[in-house]
Tab-separated table of C-alpha atoms in Angstrom:
chain	number	residue	atom	x	y	z
A	269	MET	CA	82.153	132.163	-26.136
A	270	SER	CA	83.672	133.188	-22.786
A	271	GLU	CA	82.742	132.343	-19.379
A	272	TYR	CA	84.606	135.516	-18.099
A	273	ASP	CA	82.387	137.683	-15.737
A	274	GLU	CA	83.557	141.111	-16.688
A	275	THR	CA	81.182	142.700	-14.065
A	276	ALA	CA	82.721	141.324	-10.937
A	277	VAL	CA	85.883	143.459	-10.538
A	278	GLU	CA	86.049	147.220	-9.748
A	279	GLU	CA	88.221	150.002	-9.336
A	280	ASP	CA	91.737	149.348	-10.551
A	281	VAL	CA	90.763	145.897	-11.454
A	282	ALA	CA	87.765	146.973	-13.617
A	283	ALA	CA	85.922	145.587	-16.412
A	284	GLU	CA	86.254	148.121	-18.677
A	285	ASP	CA	90.036	147.770	-18.611
A	286	TYR	CA	89.852	144.661	-20.514
A	287	THR	CA	87.607	145.709	-23.599
A	288	ALA	CA	91.206	145.087	-26.447
A	289	GLU	CA	99.228	139.733	-25.697
A	290	GLU	CA	100.492	143.799	-25.087
A	291	GLU	CA	104.108	144.143	-25.872
A	292	THR	CA	104.361	144.591	-22.076
A	293	TYR	CA	103.011	141.256	-20.759
A	294	THR	CA	102.746	139.042	-24.007
A	295	GLU	CA	103.095	139.315	-27.406
A	296	ASP	CA	100.481	137.743	-29.832
A	297	THR	CA	101.790	135.497	-32.234
A	298	THR	CA	98.511	135.282	-34.134
A	299	ALA	CA	98.588	137.309	-36.981
A	300	TYR	CA	96.441	137.731	-40.090
A	301	ASP	CA	96.844	140.362	-43.075
A	302	ASP	CA	94.165	141.925	-45.146
A	303	THR	CA	95.218	142.595	-48.590
A	304	TYR	CA	93.119	144.973	-50.884
A	305	ALA	CA	93.220	144.400	-54.547
A	306	GLU	CA	91.429	146.052	-57.651
A	307	GLU	CA	89.349	143.745	-59.986
A	308	GLU	CA	87.952	144.933	-63.145
A	309	THR	CA	84.199	144.527	-63.612
A	310	TYR	CA	82.368	143.533	-66.661
A	311	ASP	CA	81.857	147.391	-67.864
A	312	GLY	CA	85.563	148.180	-67.048
A	313	SER	CA	85.073	149.826	-63.579
A	314	SER	CA	86.988	148.429	-60.689
A	315	VAL	CA	86.115	147.256	-57.295
A	316	SER	CA	88.040	146.600	-54.245
A	317	THR	CA	88.369	143.185	-52.937
A	318	VAL	CA	89.838	141.980	-49.751
A	319	THR	CA	92.291	138.768	-49.534
A	320	GLU	CA	93.090	137.794	-45.895
A	321	THR	CA	95.965	135.611	-45.238
A	322	PHE	CA	96.874	133.934	-41.723
A	323	ASP	CA	99.975	133.226	-39.735
A	324	VAL	CA	98.686	131.798	-36.539
A	325	ASP	CA	101.653	130.028	-35.528
A	326	GLY	CA	103.792	132.827	-36.152
A	327	ASP	CA	106.340	131.174	-38.235
A	328	GLY	CA	106.474	134.337	-40.821
A	329	TYR	CA	104.548	132.070	-43.524
A	330	ALA	CA	100.873	132.411	-44.695
A	331	ASP	CA	99.153	129.223	-43.487
A	332	GLU	CA	96.828	127.192	-45.741
A	333	THR	CA	92.993	128.089	-45.574
A	334	ILE	CA	89.745	126.888	-46.748
A	335	SER	CA	86.989	129.233	-46.978
A	336	SER	CA	83.144	128.994	-47.330
A	337	ASP	CA	80.326	130.919	-46.471
A	338	GLY	CA	82.205	133.251	-44.159
A	339	VAL	CA	84.091	130.786	-42.133
A	340	THR	CA	87.737	130.166	-42.986
A	341	LEU	CA	89.653	127.183	-41.599
A	342	ILE	CA	93.261	127.559	-41.018
A	343	ASP	CA	95.843	124.960	-41.417
A	344	SER	CA	99.018	126.310	-39.954
A	345	ASP	CA	101.182	123.001	-39.926
A	346	GLY	CA	99.924	121.499	-43.134
A	347	ASP	CA	98.526	118.383	-41.455
A	348	GLY	CA	95.204	118.709	-42.771
A	349	ASP	CA	93.742	119.700	-39.441
A	350	ALA	CA	92.564	123.010	-38.760
A	351	GLU	CA	94.481	124.741	-35.741
A	352	GLY	CA	92.188	127.962	-36.259
A	353	MET	CA	89.055	129.336	-37.368
A	354	ALA	CA	87.959	132.648	-38.771
A	355	VAL	CA	84.444	133.834	-38.984
A	356	ASP	CA	83.386	136.880	-41.136
A	357	TYR	CA	79.929	137.770	-39.497
A	358	ASP	CA	78.855	140.921	-41.284
A	359	GLY	CA	80.040	139.639	-44.932
A	360	ASP	CA	82.571	142.604	-45.441
A	361	GLY	CA	85.476	140.189	-46.285
A	362	ILE	CA	87.449	140.852	-43.099
A	363	SER	CA	87.194	138.245	-40.342
A	364	ASP	CA	85.600	139.415	-37.113
A	365	GLU	CA	86.602	136.530	-34.882
A	366	LEU	CA	89.491	134.091	-34.842
A	367	SER	CA	89.754	130.726	-32.826
A	368	VAL	CA	92.847	129.267	-32.234
A	369	ASP	CA	94.121	125.952	-31.242
A	370	ALA	CA	97.860	127.073	-30.654
A	371	ASP	CA	99.079	123.769	-28.800
A	372	GLY	CA	97.642	121.362	-31.391
A	373	ASP	CA	95.573	119.366	-28.740
A	374	GLY	CA	92.443	119.611	-30.724
A	375	THR	CA	90.885	122.163	-28.143
A	376	ILE	CA	90.221	125.899	-28.932
A	377	GLU	CA	92.142	127.898	-26.216
A	378	SER	CA	92.134	131.226	-27.587
A	379	PHE	CA	89.915	133.914	-29.248
A	380	ALA	CA	90.684	136.857	-31.240
A	381	SER	CA	88.008	139.284	-32.083
A	382	ASP	CA	87.458	142.777	-33.594
A	383	THR	CA	85.133	144.237	-31.047
A	384	ASP	CA	85.122	148.013	-32.272
A	385	GLY	CA	84.534	146.936	-35.977
A	386	ASP	CA	87.457	148.655	-37.569
A	387	GLY	CA	88.962	145.778	-39.204
A	388	LEU	CA	91.792	145.371	-36.624
A	389	ILE	CA	91.697	142.468	-33.925
A	390	ASP	CA	91.675	144.123	-30.579
A	391	THR	CA	90.687	141.415	-27.942
A	392	TYR	CA	92.281	138.023	-27.245
A	393	GLU	CA	90.531	135.655	-24.766
A	394	SER	CA	92.674	132.837	-23.433
A	395	ASP	CA	92.349	129.634	-21.556
A	396	THR	CA	95.876	129.251	-20.203
A	397	ASP	CA	95.193	126.456	-17.918
A	398	GLY	CA	93.174	124.299	-20.152
A	399	ASP	CA	90.170	124.110	-18.011
A	400	GLY	CA	87.617	125.006	-20.684
A	401	PHE	CA	87.116	128.473	-19.359
A	402	THR	CA	88.758	131.847	-20.347
A	403	ASP	CA	91.151	133.134	-17.434
A	404	GLN	CA	92.762	135.885	-19.516
A	405	VAL	CA	91.554	138.684	-21.375
A	406	SER	CA	94.273	140.656	-23.464
A	407	VAL	CA	93.071	144.138	-24.808
A	408	ASP	CA	94.477	146.633	-27.595
A	409	THR	CA	92.586	149.824	-26.397
A	410	ASN	CA	94.096	152.290	-28.467
A	411	ALA	CA	94.142	150.328	-31.833
A	412	ASP	CA	98.027	150.746	-32.201
A	413	GLY	CA	98.434	146.961	-32.969
A	414	TYR	CA	99.875	146.025	-29.415
A	415	VAL	CA	98.216	144.947	-26.194
A	416	ASP	CA	98.306	147.361	-23.500
A	417	SER	CA	95.821	145.769	-20.807
A	418	VAL	CA	95.814	142.026	-19.783
A	419	ALA	CA	93.270	140.896	-16.999
A	420	THR	CA	94.142	137.575	-15.539
A	421	ASP	CA	92.212	135.111	-13.293
A	422	SER	CA	95.063	133.391	-11.492
A	423	ASN	CA	92.940	131.612	-8.747
A	424	GLY	CA	90.489	130.091	-11.157
A	425	ASP	CA	87.172	131.735	-9.342
A	426	GLY	CA	85.880	132.989	-12.621
A	427	PHE	CA	86.708	136.663	-11.871
A	428	ALA	CA	89.748	139.059	-12.812
A	429	ASP	CA	92.151	139.345	-9.798
A	430	THR	CA	95.377	140.706	-11.419
A	431	VAL	CA	95.295	143.605	-14.208
A	432	ALA	CA	98.543	144.789	-16.043
A	433	THR	CA	98.231	147.983	-17.924
A	434	ASP	CA	100.490	149.941	-20.292
A	435	TYR	CA	99.020	153.368	-20.061
A	436	ASN	CA	101.527	155.426	-22.279
A	437	ALA	CA	102.002	152.785	-25.200
A	438	ASP	CA	105.625	152.546	-24.441
A	439	GLY	CA	105.590	148.729	-24.373
A	440	LEU	CA	106.152	148.501	-20.495
A	441	VAL	CA	103.728	148.002	-17.781
A	442	ASP	CA	102.742	151.015	-15.978
A	443	GLU	CA	100.534	149.600	-13.101
A	444	ILE	CA	99.599	146.249	-11.875
A	445	SER	CA	96.597	145.840	-9.682
A	446	VAL	CA	95.953	143.011	-7.639
A	447	ASP	CA	92.676	141.628	-5.831
A	448	SER	CA	94.191	139.160	-3.720
A	449	ASN	CA	91.195	138.315	-1.462
A	450	ALA	CA	88.664	138.105	-4.218
A	451	ASP	CA	86.431	141.039	-2.749
A	452	GLY	CA	86.259	142.784	-6.286
A	453	THR	CA	88.578	145.588	-5.022
A	454	ALA	CA	92.127	146.000	-5.683
A	455	ASP	CA	94.013	145.738	-2.693
A	456	THR	CA	97.552	145.975	-3.810
A	457	VAL	CA	98.690	148.446	-6.751
A	458	LEU	CA	102.294	148.438	-8.111
A	459	SER	CA	102.783	151.437	-10.415
A	460	ASP	CA	105.615	153.196	-12.359
A	461	THR	CA	105.198	156.796	-11.430
A	462	ASP	CA	108.246	158.056	-13.149
A	463	GLU	CA	108.042	156.068	-16.320
A	464	ASP	CA	111.447	154.669	-16.170
A	465	GLY	CA	110.257	150.935	-16.711
A	466	PHE	CA	110.623	150.018	-13.060
A	467	LEU	CA	107.402	149.586	-10.554
A	468	ASP	CA	108.609	152.033	-7.998
A	469	THR	CA	105.455	152.755	-6.037
A	470	ALA	CA	103.278	150.129	-4.084
A	471	TYR	CA	99.971	150.681	-2.434
A	472	THR	CA	97.929	148.288	-0.346
A	473	GLU	CA	95.151	148.440	1.849
A	474	ALA	CA	97.834	148.180	4.776
A	475	VAL	CA	100.128	150.971	3.225
A	476	PRO	CA	99.444	154.407	2.552
A	477	GLU	CA	99.251	155.317	-0.960
A	478	GLY	CA	102.587	156.853	-2.327
A	479	ASP	CA	105.031	154.910	0.050
A	480	SER	CA	107.794	153.231	-1.800
A	481	PHE	CA	109.575	149.627	-1.482
A	482	GLN	CA	112.465	149.602	-3.955
A	483	SER	CA	115.518	147.690	-4.214
A	484	GLN	CA	118.656	149.112	-5.911
A	485	THR	CA	117.499	147.486	-9.084
A	486	GLY	CA	114.640	149.270	-9.163
A	487	GLN	CA	111.897	146.364	-8.424
A	488	VAL	CA	109.296	146.662	-5.965
A	489	ILE	CA	109.823	144.781	-2.882
């Protein structure tokens, strides 16, 4: 599904950092809802069923769907063409992967998946430049419904070179790691050490860790 190489980036730009769009960097506009209902069987007992609804365009209204054999086609704009496809691989009634054509150009550019099997989408893979390859992976690592780590390949070389992380789940970026020379090691790290919402500490290969470069507005310079 993804051309992303998760093994090439080390230290702060680590592959394991992007295993679950974060309130911090980007908000996910793809939503789906699992509604549980009770059905009576022929002997009078009841069983739980799951009804999924999708809102891939984020307009607040459930999209039209057609489902068959674990595959659900999602028409978000009612034009008869699917803008999304959900797949239930394990047959539990809950989709495990969601593919979305958010811009309606006929090409899938985003993939959402439940990597830990808890029934909640936690990983988003996106092709932000439309070249057919994933260049951004967003992850909800703590299963709170918000992305807290975003790894981006900004130069199109197939390797993540920028990772933004919200460690304390407050919706603000706590650290940005940048591998500017594509050697697989972070050479610039911007951190919010006092959790005031401003990145106040900069570490680079040329500057000792702990030195600060901060303007009066709190932004690192």
